[in-house]
Amino acid sequence: MSKTRKLPKAELHVHLEGTVSPALATKLAARNGMKLPDGIFKADGNYNWNNFPEFLKSYDTASSTIATAQDFSDVTYEYLASIAREGAIYAELTLGPDVVAMFGMGYREYLDAVTDGVDRARQEFGIEARFIICMIRHMGPEKALELMHTVDKFPHPLVVGVGLAGNEAMHHPKDFAPAFRIAHEKLNLGCTAHAGEVSGPQSVWDAINHLPVTRIGHGVRSIEDPELVKTLAERDITLEVCPGSNIALSVYPDFASHPLRKLYDAGVVGSINSDDPPFFWTDLAKEYDTAHEKFGFTESELVAVTRRAVETSFADAGLKADLQRKIDEAIAA
Ligand code: ADE
Ligand code: ZN
């Protein structure tokens, strides 16, 4: 059991399709009469990938097993139930409509199915969730723009933000500025983008100089440029840090080299997250445990991380106040 289990937690950076474990992917594939490609799993049963592009491919294959509305509802429910049992009170689920569309799922059906899973988890565990609609960098700016037009056309009460993920080496953030403009200026949605994960600090500069983001997914490589860390702090742009993911993807060789503590001390860590938990042999509670065990975060620092996550979340003011009250209650208990 997690040492930090009793602490309240919030997850701001998790890809819904990235929560599907090899066991669940196998079960869903069987349920949907689908044959998984050879070599998707290693002999030890884990997903088989060896570098970032291979990870992205393996992620798409796992996504392909989630086929029906029932599947999406179940994946969402299972994930939220699992983190609620470990103290989580809130999650922002990153949804990839353009990924699931490759396997036949339409935008509205997708959102309704995920909402069904959220409703079930809320009823049973009291956990709240909201959605971040994610553009995929390697699918290009046109696709991203098209997606933002869809978001505009079909408003949904749980959609609170938009994001940009995928292969950081492809395209420039400024190519996505028109898409982000719709989200930010027209739809008043929160904005975040993956940067400074696989690529260095310039990638973070490019994101914050060209996109209306208040958060950066990962952004850990900002540490290589003190001026950038200072700018992030001044502009109150916070990082969604996912230490386990960074180690799994070899952004850093080990936790001793990871900048979580330095970034926290510089005031730029907004949340500690799991990213794609079964791909990286992690989960939210493990990430909190890691912060405690490998980076010396005290219990009160971890509670402060959760409070900051709520503050920097894209939830509305009423929900943020409710969540802070829940944190108070969890601590009092
Ligand atoms: N999509 C899912 N996980 C991702 C990650 N860690 N980086 C970029 N794109 C992703
Ligand atoms: Zn991510």
Coordinates of C-alpha atoms and ligand atoms in Angstrom, one line a residue:
M1 CA 0.0 0.0 0.0
S2 CA 1.2 3.5 -0.8
K3 CA 2.8 5.4 2.1
T4 CA 1.1 8.6 1.0
R5 CA -2.3 6.9 0.5
K6 CA -4.1 9.0 3.2
L7 CA -3.0 12.3 1.5
P8 CA -5.5 14.1 -0.8
K9 CA -4.3 14.1 -4.4
A10 CA -5.1 15.6 -7.7
E11 CA -4.1 14.5 -11.2
L12 CA -3.8 17.2 -13.9
H13 CA -1.8 15.2 -16.5
V14 CA -3.0 11.8 -17.5
H15 CA -4.0 10.6 -20.9
L16 CA -7.2 8.6 -20.7
E17 CA -6.1 6.1 -23.4
G18 CA -2.8 5.8 -21.6
T19 CA -4.4 4.4 -18.5
V20 CA -5.2 1.1 -20.2
S21 CA -3.0 -1.7 -18.7
P22 CA -1.8 -4.6 -20.8
A23 CA -4.4 -6.8 -19.0
L24 CA -7.2 -4.5 -19.8
A25 CA -6.1 -4.0 -23.4
T26 CA -6.1 -7.8 -23.7
K27 CA -9.6 -8.1 -22.2
L28 CA -11.0 -5.3 -24.4
A29 CA -9.5 -6.7 -27.5
A30 CA -11.1 -10.1 -26.7
R31 CA -14.4 -8.4 -25.9
N32 CA -14.3 -6.6 -29.3
G33 CA -13.1 -9.6 -31.3
M34 CA -9.9 -7.9 -32.2
K35 CA -6.5 -9.5 -32.7
L36 CA -3.7 -7.5 -31.0
P37 CA -0.6 -7.1 -33.2
D38 CA 2.3 -9.5 -32.5
G39 CA 5.0 -8.1 -30.3
I40 CA 2.8 -5.5 -28.6
F41 CA 3.8 -7.0 -25.2
K42 CA 7.2 -8.1 -23.9
A43 CA 7.8 -11.5 -22.4
D44 CA 7.2 -10.0 -18.9
G45 CA 3.7 -8.8 -20.0
N46 CA 4.5 -5.1 -20.1
Y47 CA 4.0 -3.0 -23.2
N48 CA 6.9 -3.4 -25.7
W49 CA 8.6 -0.1 -26.6
N50 CA 12.2 1.1 -26.4
N51 CA 12.1 4.8 -27.2
F52 CA 9.7 7.7 -27.5
P53 CA 8.4 7.1 -31.1
E54 CA 7.9 3.4 -30.2
F55 CA 6.0 4.4 -27.0
L56 CA 3.7 6.6 -29.1
K57 CA 3.0 3.7 -31.4
S58 CA 2.3 1.3 -28.6
Y59 CA 0.0 4.0 -27.1
D60 CA -2.0 4.1 -30.3
T61 CA -2.3 0.3 -30.4
A62 CA -3.5 0.2 -26.8
S63 CA -6.0 2.9 -27.7
S64 CA -7.3 0.8 -30.6
T65 CA -8.7 -1.8 -28.1
I66 CA -11.1 0.7 -26.6
A67 CA -13.8 0.5 -29.2
T68 CA -17.3 1.0 -27.8
A69 CA -19.0 3.5 -25.6
Q70 CA -19.2 0.9 -22.9
D71 CA -15.4 0.4 -23.2
F72 CA -14.7 4.2 -22.8
S73 CA -17.0 4.4 -19.8
D74 CA -15.4 1.4 -18.2
V75 CA -11.8 2.6 -18.8
T76 CA -12.7 6.0 -17.3
Y77 CA -14.5 4.5 -14.3
E78 CA -11.7 2.0 -13.6
Y79 CA -9.1 4.7 -13.7
L80 CA -11.0 7.2 -11.5
A81 CA -11.9 4.4 -9.1
S82 CA -8.3 3.4 -8.8
I83 CA -7.0 6.8 -8.0
A84 CA -10.0 7.7 -5.7
R85 CA -9.0 4.6 -3.6
E86 CA -5.6 6.2 -3.2
G87 CA -6.9 9.6 -2.0
A88 CA -7.5 11.4 -5.3
I89 CA -10.3 14.0 -5.2
Y90 CA -9.9 15.4 -8.7
A91 CA -8.6 14.5 -12.2
E92 CA -8.2 16.4 -15.4
L93 CA -8.4 13.7 -18.1
T94 CA -6.6 14.4 -21.3
L95 CA -8.8 13.1 -24.1
G96 CA -7.5 12.4 -27.6
P97 CA -10.5 12.6 -30.0
D98 CA -8.2 12.4 -33.1
V99 CA -6.6 9.2 -31.7
V100 CA -9.8 7.5 -31.0
A101 CA -11.3 8.7 -34.3
M102 CA -8.7 6.6 -36.1
F103 CA -10.5 3.6 -34.6
G104 CA -14.0 4.8 -35.4
M105 CA -15.2 6.7 -32.3
G106 CA -16.9 10.0 -33.0
Y107 CA -16.4 13.1 -30.8
R108 CA -19.8 13.3 -29.2
E109 CA -20.1 9.6 -28.5
Y110 CA -16.6 9.6 -27.0
L111 CA -17.3 12.5 -24.7
D112 CA -20.7 11.1 -23.6
A113 CA -19.1 7.7 -22.9
V114 CA -16.3 9.2 -20.8
T115 CA -18.9 11.3 -19.0
D116 CA -20.8 8.1 -18.1
G117 CA -17.6 6.7 -16.5
V118 CA -17.1 10.0 -14.6
D119 CA -20.7 9.9 -13.3
R120 CA -20.3 6.4 -12.1
A121 CA -17.0 7.1 -10.3
R122 CA -18.4 10.3 -8.8
Q123 CA -21.4 8.5 -7.4
E124 CA -19.4 5.7 -5.9
F125 CA -16.3 7.6 -4.7
G126 CA -17.1 11.4 -4.7
I127 CA -14.2 12.0 -7.1
E128 CA -14.6 14.9 -9.7
A129 CA -13.2 15.0 -13.2
R130 CA -12.9 17.4 -16.0
F131 CA -11.6 17.0 -19.6
I132 CA -8.7 18.5 -21.6
I133 CA -9.2 18.0 -25.3
C134 CA -5.8 17.2 -26.7
M135 CA -4.4 18.1 -30.1
I136 CA -1.8 15.8 -31.5
R137 CA 1.4 17.5 -32.6
H138 CA 2.5 14.9 -35.1
M139 CA -0.9 15.0 -36.8
G140 CA -0.3 18.6 -37.7
P141 CA -1.8 22.1 -37.3
E142 CA -4.7 21.6 -39.8
K143 CA -6.0 18.6 -37.8
A144 CA -5.6 20.6 -34.6
L145 CA -7.6 23.5 -36.1
E146 CA -10.3 21.1 -37.3
L147 CA -10.5 19.6 -33.7
M148 CA -10.9 23.1 -32.2
H149 CA -13.8 23.8 -34.6
T150 CA -15.4 20.6 -33.4
V151 CA -14.9 21.6 -29.7
D152 CA -16.5 24.9 -30.6
K153 CA -19.5 23.3 -32.4
F154 CA -20.3 20.8 -29.6
P155 CA -19.8 22.5 -26.2
H156 CA -19.6 20.1 -23.3
P157 CA -19.9 21.0 -19.6
L158 CA -16.9 18.9 -18.5
V159 CA -14.5 20.2 -21.2
V160 CA -12.4 22.9 -19.3
G161 CA -9.2 23.0 -21.3
V162 CA -7.2 22.0 -24.4
G163 CA -3.7 20.6 -24.7
L164 CA -1.0 19.6 -27.2
A165 CA 0.8 16.3 -27.0
G166 CA 2.5 13.9 -29.3
N167 CA 5.9 14.1 -30.9
E168 CA 7.6 17.2 -29.6
A169 CA 10.2 17.1 -32.4
M170 CA 7.5 17.8 -35.0
H171 CA 6.1 21.2 -36.0
H172 CA 6.6 24.4 -34.1
P173 CA 4.2 25.6 -31.4
K174 CA 3.4 28.8 -33.4
D175 CA 1.9 26.5 -36.1
F176 CA -0.8 25.6 -33.5
A177 CA -1.4 29.3 -32.4
P178 CA -4.6 29.6 -34.6
A179 CA -6.1 26.5 -33.0
F180 CA -5.2 27.6 -29.5
R181 CA -6.6 31.1 -30.2
I182 CA -10.1 29.6 -30.8
A183 CA -9.8 27.6 -27.5
H184 CA -8.6 30.6 -25.5
E185 CA -10.2 33.7 -27.0
K186 CA -13.5 32.3 -28.3
L187 CA -14.2 29.4 -25.9
N188 CA -12.4 30.7 -22.8
L189 CA -10.8 27.3 -22.2
G190 CA -7.6 26.7 -20.2
C191 CA -4.5 25.9 -22.3
T192 CA -1.6 23.6 -21.7
A193 CA 1.0 22.1 -24.0
H194 CA 3.6 19.3 -23.7
A195 CA 7.1 20.9 -24.0
G196 CA 10.5 20.4 -22.5
E197 CA 10.0 16.7 -22.2
V198 CA 11.9 15.1 -25.0
S199 CA 13.2 18.5 -26.4
G200 CA 15.2 21.1 -24.4
P201 CA 14.3 24.5 -22.9
Q202 CA 13.9 26.2 -26.3
S203 CA 10.8 24.1 -26.8
V204 CA 9.3 25.5 -23.6
W205 CA 10.3 29.1 -24.7
D206 CA 8.5 28.4 -28.0
A207 CA 5.4 27.2 -26.3
I208 CA 5.1 30.1 -23.8
N209 CA 6.0 32.7 -26.4
H210 CA 3.5 31.5 -29.0
L211 CA 0.6 29.8 -27.1
P212 CA -1.7 31.2 -24.4
V213 CA -0.7 28.5 -22.0
T214 CA -0.8 28.8 -18.2
R215 CA 0.6 25.3 -17.8
I216 CA 3.3 23.2 -19.5
G217 CA 3.1 19.4 -19.7
H218 CA 6.4 18.2 -18.2
G219 CA 8.6 21.2 -18.9
V220 CA 11.2 19.6 -16.7
R221 CA 14.0 20.5 -19.1
S222 CA 13.4 24.2 -18.3
I223 CA 15.9 23.6 -15.5
E224 CA 18.7 23.8 -18.1
D225 CA 17.9 27.5 -18.6
P226 CA 17.7 29.6 -15.3
E227 CA 16.3 32.6 -17.3
L228 CA 13.4 30.3 -18.4
V229 CA 12.7 29.1 -14.9
K230 CA 12.6 32.7 -13.7
T231 CA 10.2 33.7 -16.5
L232 CA 7.9 30.8 -15.8
A233 CA 7.8 31.9 -12.1
E234 CA 7.2 35.5 -13.1
R235 CA 4.4 34.6 -15.5
D236 CA 2.9 32.1 -13.1
I237 CA 3.1 29.3 -15.7
T238 CA 3.3 26.0 -13.8
L239 CA 4.7 22.6 -14.8
E240 CA 2.7 19.4 -14.8
V241 CA 5.6 17.2 -13.6
C242 CA 5.5 13.4 -14.2
P243 CA 8.7 12.0 -12.7
G244 CA 8.0 8.3 -13.4
S245 CA 7.3 9.0 -17.0
N246 CA 10.5 10.9 -17.4
I247 CA 12.6 8.1 -16.0
A248 CA 10.7 5.4 -18.1
L249 CA 11.3 7.5 -21.3
S250 CA 14.9 8.1 -20.3
V251 CA 14.6 11.9 -20.2
Y252 CA 16.7 11.3 -17.0
P253 CA 18.7 8.2 -16.1
D254 CA 17.5 8.1 -12.5
F255 CA 15.5 10.1 -9.9
A256 CA 18.8 11.5 -8.5
S257 CA 19.3 13.4 -11.8
H258 CA 15.6 14.5 -12.0
P259 CA 15.0 18.3 -11.3
L260 CA 11.6 17.9 -9.4
R261 CA 13.0 19.3 -6.2
K262 CA 14.9 22.2 -7.8
L263 CA 11.8 23.1 -9.9
Y264 CA 9.6 22.9 -6.7
D265 CA 12.0 25.2 -4.8
A266 CA 11.9 27.6 -7.7
G267 CA 8.1 27.7 -7.3
V268 CA 7.2 26.4 -10.8
V269 CA 5.8 22.9 -10.0
G270 CA 2.0 23.0 -10.3
S271 CA 1.3 19.3 -9.9
I272 CA 2.8 15.8 -9.7
N273 CA 1.3 13.3 -12.2
S274 CA 1.3 9.9 -13.8
D275 CA 1.0 10.7 -17.5
D276 CA 0.4 7.1 -18.9
P277 CA 0.6 5.0 -15.8
P278 CA 0.8 1.4 -16.9
F279 CA 3.2 2.3 -19.8
F280 CA 5.6 3.7 -17.2
W281 CA 5.0 1.2 -14.4
T282 CA 3.5 3.9 -12.2
D283 CA 0.3 5.4 -10.8
L284 CA -0.6 8.6 -9.0
A285 CA 0.1 7.3 -5.5
K286 CA 3.4 5.9 -6.6
E287 CA 4.4 9.4 -7.9
Y288 CA 3.5 10.9 -4.5
D289 CA 5.5 8.1 -2.8
T290 CA 8.4 8.9 -5.2
A291 CA 8.3 12.6 -4.3
H292 CA 8.4 11.6 -0.6
E293 CA 11.0 8.9 -0.8
K294 CA 13.4 10.1 -3.6
F295 CA 12.9 13.9 -3.4
G296 CA 12.3 14.4 0.4
F297 CA 8.9 16.0 0.0
T298 CA 7.2 16.1 3.5
E299 CA 3.5 15.4 4.0
S300 CA 2.8 19.1 4.2
E301 CA 4.7 19.7 1.0
L302 CA 2.7 17.0 -0.8
V303 CA -0.6 18.5 0.5
A304 CA 0.7 21.9 -0.8
V305 CA 1.3 20.2 -4.2
T306 CA -2.3 19.0 -4.3
R307 CA -3.5 22.5 -3.3
R308 CA -1.4 24.1 -6.1
A309 CA -2.8 21.5 -8.5
V310 CA -6.3 22.6 -7.6
E311 CA -5.4 26.2 -8.0
T312 CA -3.7 25.7 -11.4
S313 CA -6.5 23.4 -12.6
F314 CA -8.9 24.5 -15.2
A315 CA -11.9 23.9 -12.9
D316 CA -14.3 26.8 -12.3
A317 CA -14.0 28.8 -9.1
G318 CA -16.9 27.0 -7.3
L319 CA -15.3 23.5 -7.9
K320 CA -11.9 24.8 -6.9
A321 CA -13.4 26.0 -3.6
D322 CA -15.1 22.7 -3.0
L323 CA -11.9 20.8 -3.7
Q324 CA -9.9 23.0 -1.3
R325 CA -12.6 22.3 1.4
K326 CA -12.2 18.5 0.7
I327 CA -8.5 18.8 1.2
D328 CA -9.1 20.6 4.6
E329 CA -11.5 17.7 5.5
A330 CA -9.0 15.0 4.5
I331 CA -6.3 16.7 6.6
A332 CA -8.6 17.1 9.6
A333 CA -9.5 13.4 9.4
Ligands
ADE1 N1 1.0 11.2 -25.4 C1 0.8 10.4 -24.4 N2 1.8 10.5 -23.5 C2 2.6 11.4 -24.0 C3 3.9 12.0 -23.6 N3 4.4 11.6 -22.4 N4 4.4 12.9 -24.3 C4 3.9 13.3 -25.5 N5 2.8 12.8 -26.0 C5 2.1 11.9 -25.2
ZN2 ZN 1.6 13.5 -21.4

